[in-house]
CSV table of C-alpha atoms and ligand atoms in Angstrom, one decimal:
chain,number,residue,atom,x,y,z
H,1,MET,CA,-37.0,24.0,96.4
H,2,ILE,CA,-37.8,21.9,93.3
H,3,TYR,CA,-35.7,22.7,90.3
H,4,PHE,CA,-37.4,21.8,87.0
H,5,ASP,CA,-35.6,24.3,84.8
H,6,HIS,CA,-32.5,22.5,83.6
H,7,ALA,CA,-32.9,23.8,80.0
H,8,ALA,CA,-32.3,27.3,81.4
H,9,THR,CA,-29.3,26.3,83.3
H,10,THR,CA,-28.0,23.4,85.4
H,11,PRO,CA,-26.6,23.2,88.9
H,12,VAL,CA,-22.8,23.0,88.8
H,13,ARG,CA,-21.6,19.5,89.5
H,14,PRO,CA,-19.4,19.4,92.7
H,15,GLU,CA,-16.8,17.5,90.7
H,16,ALA,CA,-16.8,20.3,88.1
H,17,ALA,CA,-16.6,22.9,90.8
H,18,GLN,CA,-13.6,21.0,92.3
H,19,ALA,CA,-11.8,20.9,89.0
H,20,ALA,CA,-12.4,24.7,88.6
H,21,TYR,CA,-11.1,25.2,92.2
H,22,GLU,CA,-7.9,23.3,91.4
H,23,ALA,CA,-7.3,25.3,88.3
H,24,MET,CA,-7.8,28.6,90.1
H,25,VAL,CA,-5.9,27.9,93.3
H,26,ASN,CA,-3.1,25.5,92.2
H,27,GLY,CA,-2.9,25.6,88.4
H,28,TYR,CA,-3.4,29.4,88.1
H,29,GLY,CA,-0.6,30.0,85.6
H,30,ASN,CA,-1.2,31.7,82.3
H,31,PRO,CA,-1.1,29.0,79.7
H,32,SER,CA,1.0,31.3,77.4
H,33,SER,CA,3.8,31.7,80.1
H,34,ARG,CA,7.0,29.8,79.4
H,35,TYR,CA,7.9,28.7,83.0
H,36,PRO,CA,6.6,25.5,84.5
H,37,LEU,CA,3.5,26.9,86.1
H,38,GLY,CA,2.4,28.3,82.7
H,39,LYS,CA,3.3,25.1,80.9
H,40,GLN,CA,1.4,23.1,83.4
H,41,ALA,CA,-1.7,25.2,82.8
H,42,ALA,CA,-1.3,24.8,79.0
H,43,GLN,CA,-1.0,21.0,79.4
H,44,GLN,CA,-4.1,20.9,81.6
H,45,ARG,CA,-6.0,22.9,79.0
H,46,GLU,CA,-5.0,20.5,76.3
H,47,GLN,CA,-6.0,17.5,78.5
H,48,ASP,CA,-9.3,19.2,79.1
H,49,ARG,CA,-9.8,19.8,75.3
H,50,LYS,CA,-9.2,16.1,74.7
H,51,THR,CA,-11.7,15.1,77.4
H,52,LEU,CA,-14.3,17.4,76.0
H,53,ALA,CA,-13.6,16.2,72.4
H,54,LYS,CA,-14.0,12.6,73.5
H,55,ALA,CA,-17.4,13.4,75.1
H,56,LEU,CA,-18.5,15.2,71.9
H,57,GLY,CA,-17.0,12.6,69.6
H,58,CYS,CA,-14.6,14.8,67.6
H,59,GLN,CA,-10.9,15.5,67.4
H,60,PRO,CA,-9.4,17.9,70.0
H,61,GLY,CA,-8.1,20.1,67.2
H,62,GLU,CA,-11.7,20.7,66.0
H,63,LEU,CA,-12.8,22.3,69.3
H,64,PHE,CA,-12.3,26.0,70.1
H,65,PHE,CA,-13.3,27.4,73.5
H,66,THR,CA,-15.6,30.4,73.6
H,67,SER,CA,-17.4,32.2,76.4
H,68,CYS,CA,-20.8,30.7,75.9
H,69,GLY,CA,-23.2,29.1,73.4
H,70,THR,CA,-24.3,32.5,72.2
H,71,GLU,CA,-20.7,33.3,71.2
H,72,SER,CA,-20.3,30.0,69.4
H,73,ASP,CA,-23.5,30.6,67.5
H,74,ASN,CA,-22.5,34.2,66.5
H,75,TRP,CA,-19.1,33.1,65.4
H,76,ALA,CA,-20.5,30.2,63.3
H,77,ILE,CA,-23.0,32.4,61.6
H,78,TYR,CA,-20.9,35.5,60.9
H,79,GLY,CA,-17.9,33.2,60.0
H,80,ALA,CA,-19.9,31.1,57.6
H,81,VAL,CA,-21.3,34.1,55.6
H,82,GLU,CA,-17.8,35.8,55.6
H,83,ARG,CA,-16.4,32.6,54.2
H,84,GLY,CA,-19.1,32.4,51.6
H,85,LYS,CA,-19.3,36.1,50.7
H,86,HIS,CA,-18.2,35.5,47.1
H,87,ARG,CA,-20.6,32.6,46.6
H,88,GLY,CA,-23.9,34.1,47.6
H,89,LYS,CA,-26.1,35.9,50.0
H,90,HIS,CA,-28.8,33.4,50.9
H,91,ILE,CA,-29.3,31.9,54.3
H,92,ILE,CA,-31.7,29.1,55.4
H,93,THR,CA,-32.6,28.6,59.0
H,94,THR,CA,-35.7,27.6,61.1
H,95,ALA,CA,-38.2,29.8,62.9
H,96,VAL,CA,-37.6,27.9,66.1
H,97,GLU,CA,-33.9,28.7,66.6
H,98,HIS,CA,-32.6,30.2,69.8
H,99,SER,CA,-32.2,34.0,69.7
H,100,ALA,CA,-28.4,33.5,69.6
H,101,VAL,CA,-29.0,32.3,66.0
H,102,VAL,CA,-32.1,34.4,65.2
H,103,GLU,CA,-30.6,37.8,66.1
H,104,PRO,CA,-27.3,37.5,64.1
H,105,ILE,CA,-29.3,36.3,61.1
H,106,LYS,CA,-31.8,39.2,61.4
H,107,GLU,CA,-28.8,41.5,61.5
H,108,LEU,CA,-27.5,39.9,58.3
H,109,LYS,CA,-30.9,40.3,56.7
H,110,ARG,CA,-30.7,44.0,57.4
H,111,ALA,CA,-27.3,44.0,55.8
H,112,GLY,CA,-28.7,42.6,52.6
H,113,TYR,CA,-28.9,38.8,53.0
H,114,GLU,CA,-31.9,37.0,51.9
H,115,VAL,CA,-33.2,34.6,54.6
H,116,THR,CA,-35.6,31.6,54.3
H,117,TRP,CA,-37.2,30.8,57.7
H,118,LEU,CA,-38.4,27.2,57.7
H,119,GLN,CA,-41.7,27.1,59.7
H,120,PRO,CA,-42.6,24.4,62.2
H,121,ASP,CA,-45.6,22.2,62.3
H,122,ALA,CA,-47.8,22.0,65.4
H,123,ALA,CA,-45.3,19.5,66.9
H,124,GLY,CA,-42.4,22.0,66.4
H,125,GLN,CA,-41.0,19.8,63.6
H,126,ILE,CA,-39.3,21.2,60.4
H,127,SER,CA,-40.1,19.8,57.0
H,128,LEU,CA,-37.2,18.4,55.0
H,129,GLU,CA,-39.2,18.9,51.8
H,130,GLU,CA,-39.4,22.6,52.5
H,131,LEU,CA,-35.6,22.7,53.2
H,132,LYS,CA,-35.0,20.9,49.8
H,133,ALA,CA,-37.2,23.4,48.0
H,134,ALA,CA,-35.4,26.4,49.6
H,135,LEU,CA,-31.8,25.3,48.8
H,136,ARG,CA,-30.3,27.5,46.0
H,137,PRO,CA,-26.9,27.8,44.3
H,138,ASP,CA,-26.3,31.0,46.3
H,139,THR,CA,-27.1,29.5,49.8
H,140,VAL,CA,-24.1,30.0,51.9
H,141,LEU,CA,-25.4,29.0,55.3
H,142,VAL,CA,-27.9,26.5,56.7
H,143,SER,CA,-28.4,26.7,60.4
H,144,MET,CA,-30.6,24.1,62.2
H,145,MET,CA,-30.6,23.4,65.9
H,146,LEU,CA,-30.5,19.8,67.2
H,147,VAL,CA,-32.9,20.1,70.1
H,148,ASN,CA,-35.3,22.9,70.5
H,149,ASN,CA,-34.9,24.6,73.9
H,150,GLU,CA,-38.6,25.3,74.3
H,151,LEU,CA,-40.4,22.3,72.9
H,152,GLY,CA,-37.8,19.6,73.1
H,153,THR,CA,-38.3,18.7,69.5
H,154,VAL,CA,-35.3,16.9,67.9
H,155,LEU,CA,-34.7,18.3,64.4
H,156,PRO,CA,-33.5,16.1,61.5
H,157,VAL,CA,-30.1,17.7,61.2
H,158,ALA,CA,-28.3,14.6,59.6
H,159,GLU,CA,-31.0,14.4,56.9
H,160,ALA,CA,-30.8,18.1,56.4
H,161,VAL,CA,-27.0,17.9,55.8
H,162,LYS,CA,-27.5,15.2,53.2
H,163,LEU,CA,-30.0,17.4,51.3
H,164,VAL,CA,-27.6,20.4,51.4
H,165,ARG,CA,-24.7,18.3,50.1
H,166,ALA,CA,-26.8,16.7,47.4
H,167,SER,CA,-28.1,20.1,46.2
H,168,GLY,CA,-24.6,21.3,45.4
H,169,ALA,CA,-25.2,24.5,47.3
H,170,PRO,CA,-22.0,26.0,48.6
H,171,ALA,CA,-23.5,26.3,52.1
H,172,LEU,CA,-21.8,25.5,55.4
H,173,VAL,CA,-24.1,23.8,57.8
H,174,HIS,CA,-24.2,25.0,61.4
H,175,CYS,CA,-26.0,23.2,64.2
H,176,ASP,CA,-26.8,24.7,67.6
H,177,ALA,CA,-26.4,21.6,69.8
H,178,VAL,CA,-26.5,23.5,73.1
H,179,GLN,CA,-29.6,21.6,74.3
H,180,GLY,CA,-28.6,18.3,72.5
H,181,PHE,CA,-25.1,17.8,74.0
H,182,LEU,CA,-25.2,14.9,76.4
H,183,LYS,CA,-29.0,14.6,76.2
H,184,VAL,CA,-29.4,12.8,72.8
H,185,PRO,CA,-26.7,10.7,71.2
H,186,PHE,CA,-24.8,12.3,68.2
H,187,THR,CA,-21.4,13.2,67.0
H,188,PRO,CA,-20.7,16.2,64.7
H,189,LYS,CA,-19.3,13.7,62.2
H,190,LYS,CA,-22.4,11.5,62.2
H,191,LEU,CA,-24.5,14.7,61.7
H,192,GLY,CA,-22.1,15.7,59.0
H,193,VAL,CA,-22.2,19.4,60.0
H,194,ASP,CA,-19.3,21.9,59.4
H,195,LEU,CA,-19.9,23.9,62.6
H,196,LEU,CA,-21.6,23.0,65.9
H,197,SER,CA,-22.1,25.0,69.2
H,198,ILE,CA,-22.2,23.7,72.7
H,199,SER,CA,-22.3,25.4,76.1
H,200,GLY,CA,-21.0,24.5,79.6
H,201,HIS,CA,-23.8,25.7,81.8
H,202,LYS,CA,-26.4,23.3,80.3
H,203,ILE,CA,-24.4,20.2,81.3
H,204,GLY,CA,-23.3,20.9,84.9
H,205,ALA,CA,-20.4,23.3,84.3
H,206,PRO,CA,-20.5,26.9,85.3
H,207,LYS,CA,-21.7,29.8,83.1
H,208,GLY,CA,-19.1,31.5,81.0
H,209,ILE,CA,-17.7,28.7,78.9
H,210,GLY,CA,-18.8,27.2,75.5
H,211,ALA,CA,-17.1,25.7,72.5
H,212,LEU,CA,-17.4,25.8,68.7
H,213,TYR,CA,-16.7,22.7,66.7
H,214,VAL,CA,-15.1,23.5,63.4
H,215,ARG,CA,-14.9,20.5,61.1
H,216,LYS,CA,-11.3,19.5,60.3
H,217,GLY,CA,-10.3,20.5,56.8
H,218,LEU,CA,-12.6,23.5,56.7
H,219,GLN,CA,-10.5,26.0,54.8
H,220,ASN,CA,-10.3,29.7,55.4
H,221,TRP,CA,-12.1,29.8,58.8
H,222,LYS,CA,-11.6,33.3,60.2
H,223,PRO,CA,-10.6,34.4,63.7
H,224,LEU,CA,-13.4,35.7,66.0
H,225,LEU,CA,-11.1,37.7,68.2
H,226,ARG,CA,-7.6,38.9,67.3
H,227,GLY,CA,-4.9,39.4,69.9
H,228,GLY,CA,-2.5,37.1,71.6
H,229,GLY,CA,-3.2,34.2,69.2
H,230,GLN,CA,-4.8,31.7,71.7
H,231,GLU,CA,-6.9,28.9,70.3
H,232,SER,CA,-4.7,28.5,67.3
H,233,GLY,CA,-5.0,32.2,66.5
H,234,LEU,CA,-8.8,31.8,66.0
H,235,ARG,CA,-10.1,33.1,69.3
H,236,SER,CA,-7.6,35.2,71.2
H,237,GLY,CA,-7.9,36.0,74.9
H,238,THR,CA,-6.3,34.4,77.9
H,239,GLU,CA,-8.0,31.1,78.3
H,240,PRO,CA,-10.5,30.7,81.2
H,241,THR,CA,-8.7,27.6,82.5
H,242,ALA,CA,-11.0,27.1,85.5
H,243,GLN,CA,-14.1,27.1,83.4
H,244,ILE,CA,-12.5,24.9,80.8
H,245,ALA,CA,-11.5,22.4,83.5
H,246,ALA,CA,-15.0,22.4,84.9
H,247,PHE,CA,-16.5,22.0,81.4
H,248,ALA,CA,-14.3,19.0,80.7
H,249,LYS,CA,-15.1,17.3,84.0
H,250,ALA,CA,-18.8,17.9,83.6
H,251,ALA,CA,-18.7,16.5,80.0
H,252,GLU,CA,-16.7,13.5,81.0
H,253,LEU,CA,-19.2,12.6,83.8
H,254,GLY,CA,-22.1,13.5,81.6
H,255,ALA,CA,-21.0,11.2,78.8
H,256,GLU,CA,-20.6,8.3,81.2
H,257,GLU,CA,-24.0,8.8,82.7
H,258,MET,CA,-25.9,9.9,79.5
H,259,ALA,CA,-27.8,6.7,78.7
H,260,ALA,CA,-28.9,6.2,82.3
H,261,ASN,CA,-29.8,9.8,82.8
H,262,ALA,CA,-31.8,9.9,79.6
H,263,ALA,CA,-33.7,6.8,80.6
H,264,HIS,CA,-34.4,8.3,84.0
H,265,MET,CA,-35.6,11.6,82.6
H,266,GLN,CA,-37.9,9.9,80.0
H,267,GLU,CA,-39.4,7.7,82.8
H,268,LEU,CA,-40.0,10.8,84.9
H,269,LYS,CA,-41.5,12.7,82.0
H,270,ALA,CA,-43.9,9.8,81.3
H,271,TYR,CA,-44.7,9.6,85.0
H,272,LEU,CA,-45.5,13.4,85.2
H,273,LEU,CA,-47.6,13.2,82.1
H,274,ALA,CA,-49.6,10.3,83.6
H,275,ARG,CA,-50.1,12.1,86.9
H,276,LEU,CA,-51.2,15.2,85.1
H,277,ALA,CA,-53.7,13.3,82.9
H,278,GLU,CA,-55.2,12.0,86.1
H,279,ARG,CA,-55.1,15.0,88.3
H,280,VAL,CA,-55.0,18.1,86.0
H,281,PRO,CA,-56.6,17.2,82.7
H,282,GLU,CA,-56.8,20.9,81.8
H,283,VAL,CA,-53.0,20.6,81.1
H,284,TRP,CA,-51.9,19.7,77.5
H,285,GLN,CA,-48.6,18.8,76.0
H,286,LEU,CA,-47.2,21.1,73.3
H,287,GLY,CA,-44.7,19.9,70.8
H,288,ALA,CA,-43.3,16.4,70.4
H,289,GLY,CA,-40.9,16.7,73.3
H,290,ASP,CA,-38.6,14.0,71.8
H,291,ALA,CA,-35.6,15.1,73.9
H,292,PRO,CA,-35.6,13.4,77.3
H,293,HIS,CA,-35.1,16.5,79.4
H,294,ILE,CA,-37.7,18.9,78.0
H,295,LEU,CA,-41.5,18.9,78.3
H,296,CYS,CA,-43.5,21.8,77.1
H,297,LEU,CA,-47.0,22.0,78.6
H,298,THR,CA,-49.8,24.4,78.3
H,299,LEU,CA,-52.9,25.5,80.2
H,300,PRO,CA,-55.0,27.1,77.5
H,301,GLY,CA,-56.8,30.2,78.9
H,302,TYR,CA,-54.2,30.9,81.6
H,303,LYS,CA,-51.2,33.2,81.3
H,304,SER,CA,-48.0,31.3,81.8
H,305,GLU,CA,-46.1,34.2,83.4
H,306,VAL,CA,-48.7,34.2,86.2
H,307,LEU,CA,-48.5,30.4,86.5
H,308,VAL,CA,-44.7,30.5,86.7
H,309,ARG,CA,-44.9,33.1,89.4
H,310,VAL,CA,-47.5,31.1,91.4
H,311,LEU,CA,-45.4,27.9,91.2
H,312,GLY,CA,-42.2,29.9,92.0
H,313,ASP,CA,-43.9,31.2,95.2
H,314,LYS,CA,-44.3,27.5,96.2
H,315,GLY,CA,-40.6,26.9,95.5
H,316,ILE,CA,-41.1,25.2,92.2
H,317,CYS,CA,-38.9,26.5,89.3
H,318,VAL,CA,-40.3,26.1,85.8
H,319,SER,CA,-40.1,28.5,82.9
H,320,ALA,CA,-42.5,30.3,80.7
H,321,GLY,CA,-40.7,29.3,77.5
H,322,SER,CA,-37.1,30.3,77.1
H,323,ALA,CA,-35.5,32.2,80.0
H,324,CYS,CA,-33.7,34.4,77.5
H,325,HIS,CA,-36.9,36.2,76.5
H,326,ARG,CA,-37.1,38.5,79.5
H,327,GLY,CA,-40.9,38.7,79.5
H,328,GLN,CA,-41.3,39.1,75.7
H,329,ALA,CA,-43.5,36.7,73.8
H,330,SER,CA,-41.4,33.8,72.5
H,331,HIS,CA,-40.8,33.7,68.7
H,332,VAL,CA,-40.9,29.9,68.9
H,333,PHE,CA,-44.5,29.9,70.2
H,334,ALA,CA,-45.4,32.7,67.8
H,335,ALA,CA,-44.3,30.4,64.9
H,336,LEU,CA,-46.2,27.4,66.2
H,337,PRO,CA,-49.5,26.8,64.3
H,338,VAL,CA,-51.7,26.5,67.4
H,339,GLY,CA,-54.3,28.8,68.9
H,340,LYS,CA,-53.4,31.9,71.0
H,341,PRO,CA,-54.6,30.5,74.3
H,342,TRP,CA,-52.3,27.5,73.8
H,343,LYS,CA,-49.4,29.8,73.2
H,344,GLU,CA,-50.1,32.1,76.1
H,345,GLY,CA,-50.5,29.3,78.5
H,346,ALA,CA,-47.3,27.5,77.5
H,347,PHE,CA,-44.7,26.7,80.1
H,348,ARG,CA,-41.6,24.4,80.1
H,349,VAL,CA,-40.6,21.7,82.6
H,350,SER,CA,-37.1,20.6,82.1
H,351,PHE,CA,-35.5,17.7,84.0
H,352,GLY,CA,-32.1,16.8,85.4
H,353,GLY,CA,-30.7,13.5,86.6
H,354,GLU,CA,-31.4,14.4,90.2
H,355,ASN,CA,-35.1,15.0,89.8
H,356,ILE,CA,-37.4,12.4,91.5
H,357,ARG,CA,-41.0,11.3,91.3
H,358,GLU,CA,-42.0,13.0,94.5
H,359,GLU,CA,-41.1,16.3,92.9
H,360,ALA,CA,-43.3,15.5,89.9
H,361,ASP,CA,-46.1,14.7,92.4
H,362,GLN,CA,-45.6,18.1,94.1
H,363,LEU,CA,-45.7,19.9,90.7
H,364,THR,CA,-48.9,18.1,89.8
H,365,GLU,CA,-50.6,19.1,93.1
H,366,ALA,CA,-49.3,22.7,92.7
H,367,LEU,CA,-50.8,22.9,89.2
H,368,ARG,CA,-54.1,21.4,90.5
H,369,GLU,CA,-54.2,24.1,93.1
H,370,ALA,CA,-53.3,26.9,90.6
H,371,VAL,CA,-56.0,25.8,88.2
H,372,ASP,CA,-58.6,25.7,91.1
H,373,THR,CA,-57.7,29.1,92.4
H,374,LEU,CA,-56.7,31.2,89.3
H,375,PHE,CA,-59.5,32.4,87.1
H,376,PRO,CA,-58.7,31.5,83.5
H,377,SER,CA,-59.1,34.8,81.7
H,378,MET,CA,-57.9,36.9,84.6
H,379,SER,CA,-54.9,34.8,85.6
Z,1,PLP,N1,-28.8,27.8,72.0
Z,1,PLP,C1,-29.8,27.2,72.7
Z,1,PLP,C2,-30.6,26.2,72.0
Z,1,PLP,C3,-29.9,27.5,74.1
Z,1,PLP,O1,-30.9,26.8,74.8
Z,1,PLP,C4,-29.1,28.5,74.7
Z,1,PLP,C5,-29.4,28.9,76.1
Z,1,PLP,O2,-30.5,28.9,76.6
Z,1,PLP,C6,-28.2,29.1,73.9
Z,1,PLP,C7,-28.0,28.7,72.6
Z,1,PLP,C8,-27.3,30.1,74.5
Z,1,PLP,O3,-26.3,29.5,75.3
Z,1,PLP,P1,-25.5,30.4,76.4
Z,1,PLP,O4,-26.5,30.7,77.5
Z,1,PLP,O5,-24.4,29.6,76.8
Z,1,PLP,O6,-25.1,31.7,75.7
């Protein structure tokens, strides 16, 4: 099998699985328990928080564990509007956000919030001029992702934050950095954001663990779940210590290897593009694809669902846009100002550190064969 779908999820690193195993089998105490087994679990959890904070470039006290990136996004969005409810009811976001941001914001729109959706250009990029023009004295939330999961575009979050602050709008700025964490260099502080979401299963940890960064000093941040008072009373629920341990281990290793991995994936991406240009000139690149691990391609005139199935039958895993769409047309491609055949033929190749050139060669030949055997309009 050839796995080219790392933006959907990543294989769990053996070291992360081992850390989870240790936490489950030996360090299984409840971190809230007062005897040594519990205290040991609490100490390990704090050690893991420190490790993750170091990889992200923030303080341990600014990180709150959640169950996934979606939960972090939802908490950030609902929390920001709750905090700003006496200041206004205007939200700014982009039309290319993940559904974990889009859906809560649509819900807020139904509840009476006014929403400005910043539209992408053909490369998937968002205009700072449009953001500047949209900012208002009643804007309480600006949510902009760091790396788009379908196109790989890196959005200008740091510049956006500067515009928000200069405008005097009372907005909190949230960044969905689920696809950016350990793929492109940043720290929440350098971006200047108030809130930032990350997820474990995109970096070699298992599914079921994420975190929300909440800038130190942010006053009046409300709990997401109320109960036993875990996570400083902000997100109750017995901590999933095994997933936390795995998240920390994957982040630690990912941070050490980030520069080398990014260079490897960029090189592989350039190699694949060169091979495709030679062997399958019918394939085009969609979007800027700035992030090292994501490459969005399209075969205009072909249907990407069919293509993904044909490649899947050959043991090659790529994705027809975001895996979260469950067969529905992607809102990201819908927003992209390119022709319908380009949108319908779009598929995503996303790399990991373990991918090699031979796999890119096999994908190239499988695409050549697909183009030769599938009839464009009937594919
Ligand atoms: N945000 C982005 C940009 C993503 O790519 C994803 C997952 O695909 C999510 C949020 C949701 O993360 P999770 O799967 O951990 O809920």
